[in-house]
Coordinates of C-alpha atoms in Angstrom, one line a residue:
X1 CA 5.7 6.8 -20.2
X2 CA 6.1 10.1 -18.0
X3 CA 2.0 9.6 -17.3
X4 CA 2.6 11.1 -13.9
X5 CA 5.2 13.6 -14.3
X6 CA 5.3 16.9 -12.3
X7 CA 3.5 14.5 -9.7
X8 CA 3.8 13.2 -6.1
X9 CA 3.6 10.2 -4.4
X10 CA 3.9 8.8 -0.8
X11 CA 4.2 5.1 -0.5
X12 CA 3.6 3.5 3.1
X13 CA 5.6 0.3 3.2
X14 CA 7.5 0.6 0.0
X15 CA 11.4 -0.7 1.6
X16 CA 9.8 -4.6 -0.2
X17 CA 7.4 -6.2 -2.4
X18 CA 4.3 -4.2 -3.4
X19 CA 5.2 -1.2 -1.8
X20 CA 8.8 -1.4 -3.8
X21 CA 7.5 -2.4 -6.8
X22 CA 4.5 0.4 -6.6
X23 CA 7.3 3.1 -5.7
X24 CA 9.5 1.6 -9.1
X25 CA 5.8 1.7 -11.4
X26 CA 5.3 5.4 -9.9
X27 CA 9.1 6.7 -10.3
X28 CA 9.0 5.1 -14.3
X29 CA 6.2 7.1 -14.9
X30 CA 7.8 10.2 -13.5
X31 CA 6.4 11.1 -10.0
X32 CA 8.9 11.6 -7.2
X33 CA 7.6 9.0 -4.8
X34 CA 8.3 9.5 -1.1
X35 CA 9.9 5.8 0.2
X36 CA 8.4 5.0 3.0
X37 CA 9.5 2.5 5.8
X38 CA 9.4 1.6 9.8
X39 CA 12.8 0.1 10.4
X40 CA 14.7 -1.0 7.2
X41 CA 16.4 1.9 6.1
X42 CA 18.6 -0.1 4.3
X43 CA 16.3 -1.9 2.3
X44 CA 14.3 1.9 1.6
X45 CA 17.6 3.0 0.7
X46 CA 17.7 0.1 -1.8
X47 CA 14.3 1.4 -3.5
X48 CA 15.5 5.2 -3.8
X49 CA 18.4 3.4 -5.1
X50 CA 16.7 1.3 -7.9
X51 CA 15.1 4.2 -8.6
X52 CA 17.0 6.3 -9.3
X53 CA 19.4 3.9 -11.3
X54 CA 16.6 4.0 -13.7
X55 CA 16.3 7.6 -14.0
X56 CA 13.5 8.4 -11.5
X57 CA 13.4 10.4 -8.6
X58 CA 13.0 9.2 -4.9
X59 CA 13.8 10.6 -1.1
X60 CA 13.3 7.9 1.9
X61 CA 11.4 8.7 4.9
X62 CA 11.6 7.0 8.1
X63 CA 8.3 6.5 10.4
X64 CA 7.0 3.6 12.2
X65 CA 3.0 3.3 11.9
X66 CA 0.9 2.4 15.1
X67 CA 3.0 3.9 17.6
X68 CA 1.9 7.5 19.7
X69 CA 3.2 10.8 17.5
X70 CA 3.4 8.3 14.0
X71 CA 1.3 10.6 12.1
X72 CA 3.5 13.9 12.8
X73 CA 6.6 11.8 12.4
X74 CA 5.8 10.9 9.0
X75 CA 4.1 14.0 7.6
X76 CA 7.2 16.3 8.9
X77 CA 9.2 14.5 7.4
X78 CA 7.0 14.0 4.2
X79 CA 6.7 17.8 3.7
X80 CA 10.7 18.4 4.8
X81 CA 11.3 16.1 1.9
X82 CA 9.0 17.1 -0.7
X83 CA 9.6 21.3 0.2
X84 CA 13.3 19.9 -0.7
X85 CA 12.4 18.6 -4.1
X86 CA 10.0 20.2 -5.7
X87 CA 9.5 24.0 -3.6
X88 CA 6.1 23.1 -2.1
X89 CA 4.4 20.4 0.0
X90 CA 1.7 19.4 -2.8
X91 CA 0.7 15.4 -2.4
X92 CA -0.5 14.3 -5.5
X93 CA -0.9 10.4 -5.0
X94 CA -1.4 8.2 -1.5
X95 CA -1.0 4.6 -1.1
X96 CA -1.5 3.1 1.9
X97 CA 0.7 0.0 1.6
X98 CA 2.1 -0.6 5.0
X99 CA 0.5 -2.9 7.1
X100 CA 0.9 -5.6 9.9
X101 CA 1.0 -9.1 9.1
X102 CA 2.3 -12.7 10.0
X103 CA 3.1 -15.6 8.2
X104 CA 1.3 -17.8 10.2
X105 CA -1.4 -16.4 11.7
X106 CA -3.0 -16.7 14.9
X107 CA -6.0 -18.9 16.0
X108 CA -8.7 -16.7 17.3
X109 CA -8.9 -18.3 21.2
X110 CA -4.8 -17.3 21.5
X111 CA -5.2 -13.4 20.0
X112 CA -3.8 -11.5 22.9
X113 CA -5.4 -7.9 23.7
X114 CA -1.9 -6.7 22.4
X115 CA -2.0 -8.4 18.5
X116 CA -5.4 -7.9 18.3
X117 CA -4.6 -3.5 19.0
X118 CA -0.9 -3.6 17.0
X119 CA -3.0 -4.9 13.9
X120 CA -5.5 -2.6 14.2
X121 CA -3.1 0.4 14.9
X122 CA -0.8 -0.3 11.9
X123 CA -3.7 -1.4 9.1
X124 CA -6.7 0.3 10.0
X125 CA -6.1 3.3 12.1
X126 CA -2.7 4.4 10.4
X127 CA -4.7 4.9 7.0
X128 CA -7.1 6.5 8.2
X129 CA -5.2 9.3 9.7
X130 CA -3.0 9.6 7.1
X131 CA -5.7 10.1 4.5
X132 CA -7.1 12.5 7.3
X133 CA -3.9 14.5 7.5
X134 CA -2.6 14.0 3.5
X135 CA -6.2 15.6 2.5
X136 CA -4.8 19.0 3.4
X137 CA -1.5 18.7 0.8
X138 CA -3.8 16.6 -2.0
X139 CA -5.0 18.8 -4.6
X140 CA -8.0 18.5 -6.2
X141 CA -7.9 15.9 -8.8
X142 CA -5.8 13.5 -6.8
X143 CA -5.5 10.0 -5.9
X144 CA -5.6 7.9 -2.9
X145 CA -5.0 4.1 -3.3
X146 CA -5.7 1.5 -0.4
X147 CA -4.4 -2.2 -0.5
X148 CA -6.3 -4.7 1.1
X149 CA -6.1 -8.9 0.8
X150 CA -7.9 -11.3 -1.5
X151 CA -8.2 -13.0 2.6
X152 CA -11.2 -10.7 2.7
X153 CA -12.9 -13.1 0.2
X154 CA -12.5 -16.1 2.4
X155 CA -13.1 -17.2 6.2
X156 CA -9.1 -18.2 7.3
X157 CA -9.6 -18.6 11.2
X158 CA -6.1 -18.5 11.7
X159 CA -6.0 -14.3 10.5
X160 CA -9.0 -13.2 11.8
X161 CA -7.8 -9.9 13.1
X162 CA -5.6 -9.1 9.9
X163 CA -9.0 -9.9 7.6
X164 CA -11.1 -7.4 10.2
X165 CA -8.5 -4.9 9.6
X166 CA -8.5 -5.4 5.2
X167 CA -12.2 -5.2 5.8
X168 CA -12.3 -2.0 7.4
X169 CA -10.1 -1.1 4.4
X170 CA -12.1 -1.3 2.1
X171 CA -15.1 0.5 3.9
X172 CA -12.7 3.2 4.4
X173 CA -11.9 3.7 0.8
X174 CA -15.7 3.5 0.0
X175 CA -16.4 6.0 2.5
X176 CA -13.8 8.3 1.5
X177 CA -14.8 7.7 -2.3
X178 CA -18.0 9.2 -2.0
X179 CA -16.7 12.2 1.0
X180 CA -14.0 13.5 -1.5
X181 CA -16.0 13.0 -4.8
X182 CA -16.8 16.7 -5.1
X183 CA -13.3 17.5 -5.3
X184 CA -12.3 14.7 -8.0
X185 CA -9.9 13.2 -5.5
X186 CA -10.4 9.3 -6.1
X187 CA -10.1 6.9 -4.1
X188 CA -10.3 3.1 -4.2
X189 CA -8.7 -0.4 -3.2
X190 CA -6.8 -2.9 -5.0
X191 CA -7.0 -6.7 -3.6
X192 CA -4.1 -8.7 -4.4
X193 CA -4.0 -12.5 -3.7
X194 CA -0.7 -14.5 -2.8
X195 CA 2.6 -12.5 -3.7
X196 CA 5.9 -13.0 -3.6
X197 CA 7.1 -10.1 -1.3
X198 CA 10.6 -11.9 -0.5
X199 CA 9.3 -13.8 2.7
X200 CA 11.2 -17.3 3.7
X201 CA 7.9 -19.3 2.7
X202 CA 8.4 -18.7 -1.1
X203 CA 11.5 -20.6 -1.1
X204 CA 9.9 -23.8 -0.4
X205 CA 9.1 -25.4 -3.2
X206 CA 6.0 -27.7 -1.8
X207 CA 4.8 -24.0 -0.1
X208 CA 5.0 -22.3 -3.6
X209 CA 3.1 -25.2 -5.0
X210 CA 0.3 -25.0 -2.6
X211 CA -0.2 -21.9 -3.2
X212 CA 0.0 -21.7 -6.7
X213 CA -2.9 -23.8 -7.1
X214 CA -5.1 -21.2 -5.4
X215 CA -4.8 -18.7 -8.8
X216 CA -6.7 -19.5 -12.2
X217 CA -2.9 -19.3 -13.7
X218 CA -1.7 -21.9 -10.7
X219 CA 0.9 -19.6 -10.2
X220 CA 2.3 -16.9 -7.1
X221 CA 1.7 -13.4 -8.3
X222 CA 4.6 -10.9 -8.6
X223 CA 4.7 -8.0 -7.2
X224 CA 4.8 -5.9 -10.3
X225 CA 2.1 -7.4 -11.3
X226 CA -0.2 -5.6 -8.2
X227 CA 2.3 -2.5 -8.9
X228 CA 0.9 -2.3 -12.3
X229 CA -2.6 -2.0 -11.0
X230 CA -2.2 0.8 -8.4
X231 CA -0.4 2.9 -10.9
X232 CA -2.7 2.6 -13.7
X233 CA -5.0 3.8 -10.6
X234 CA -2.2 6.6 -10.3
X235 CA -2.9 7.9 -13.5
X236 CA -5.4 9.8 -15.3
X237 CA -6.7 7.1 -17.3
X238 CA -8.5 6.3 -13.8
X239 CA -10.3 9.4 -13.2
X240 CA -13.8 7.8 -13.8
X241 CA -12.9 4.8 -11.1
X242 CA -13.5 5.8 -7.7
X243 CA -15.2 3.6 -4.9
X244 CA -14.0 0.4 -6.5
X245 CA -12.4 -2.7 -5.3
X246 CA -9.7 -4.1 -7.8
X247 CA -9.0 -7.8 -7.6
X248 CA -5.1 -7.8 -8.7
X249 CA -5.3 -11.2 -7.4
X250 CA -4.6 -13.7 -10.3
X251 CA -8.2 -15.0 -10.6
X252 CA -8.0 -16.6 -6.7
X253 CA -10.2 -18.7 -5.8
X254 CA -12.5 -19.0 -8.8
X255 CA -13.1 -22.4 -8.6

């Protein structure tokens, strides 16, 4: 316990699912963890909540990704909320969560000129301005954490343009890896497969049992379960991995 106090953490995405249970994993081990969401200030509210029911510390922050000025929307109010906390605007810990996504996907031949820009603004873009703008408040020693999708393992037609954008991901975290190596800053991906963030689809029970059989444990991952994996990235333990690309995805796929 308390292997990240005195730290820092932004969380993109973090009002649901990973991004919440990442947030929870980085509060319990005693960061204050910026809450980060577009439009559900409820449900961000809900996190900062949880967290701090369980003695952690947590401010929302409100920014939609992908949109013109979304970089200085988010980082003033990033450093409004940490200078409140803590005294200073010192970043310790990144994860770039958020992303755009859809259920259903879209066969290549009907991606308009529109969804095919919005996924690359929101998953692709987005992170790498963020990192681009964070790297001035991360100290030296400090971590950066990318999520991608076990979909960058496999050729799914119907989300082309969200796997392009995972893919750039993890080239970006790679990149990045060996850029901010000299100042210990690490930086790597984790790859989860089919989670339960809350979405309609889980409820059905012949979905969830489709999709269950795509793991080695024939089962939907939980989002703590990823969570668990980005914070041991978090954490000092970690300060040998850099560059890597962690499968938190259940054994998917593996035959």
């Amino acid at each position: 316990m308390n292997k990240l106090s005195g730290k820092t953490a932004l969380v993109t995405g973090s009002s649901r699912g990973i991004g919440r249970a990442t947030a929870i994993g980085l509060a319990r081990e005693g960061a204050l963890v910026a809450v980060h969401y577009a439009h559900n200030e409820q449900a961000a509210q809900e996190t900062v909540e949880l967290i701090e029911k369980d003695g952690g510390r947590a401010f929302r922050l409100g920014a939609e990704l992908g949109v013109p000025g979304d970089i200085d929307q988010l980082f003033s109010g990033l450093e409004a909320g940490l200078r409140e906390h803590t005294g200073k605007t010192t970043l310790d810990i990144l994860v770039n969560n958020a992303c755009e996504t859809s259920a259903t996907g879209t066969a290549p031949e009907d991606v308009s000129v529109e969804e095919f820009d919005r996924f690359f603004a929101v998953n692709a873009k987005a992170p790498f301005f963020i990192i681009q703008r964070a790297l001035g408040l991360i100290p030296d020693g400090g971590r950066v954490i990318n999520i991608s999708s076990g979909l960058t393992r496999v050729a799914n037609p119907s989300h082309t343009v969200y796997t392009m954008t995972k893919g750039a991901i993890e080239q970006l975290s790679r990149t990045f890896a060996r850029h901010l190596a000299p100042r210990g800053i690490t930086v790597n991906t984790v790859i989860p497969g089919i989670t339960d963030n809350g979405n309609p689809v889980f409820k059905i029970p012949e979905a969830r049992e489709q999709m269950s059989q795509l793991s080695a444990f024939k089962r939907i991952g939980e989002p703590e379960e990823v969570a668990d994996v980005i914070v041991f990235l978090a954490t000092d333990e970690a300060r040998w991995i850099t560059g890597a690309q962690l499968d938190a995805s259940g054994g998917s796929l593996l035959g």
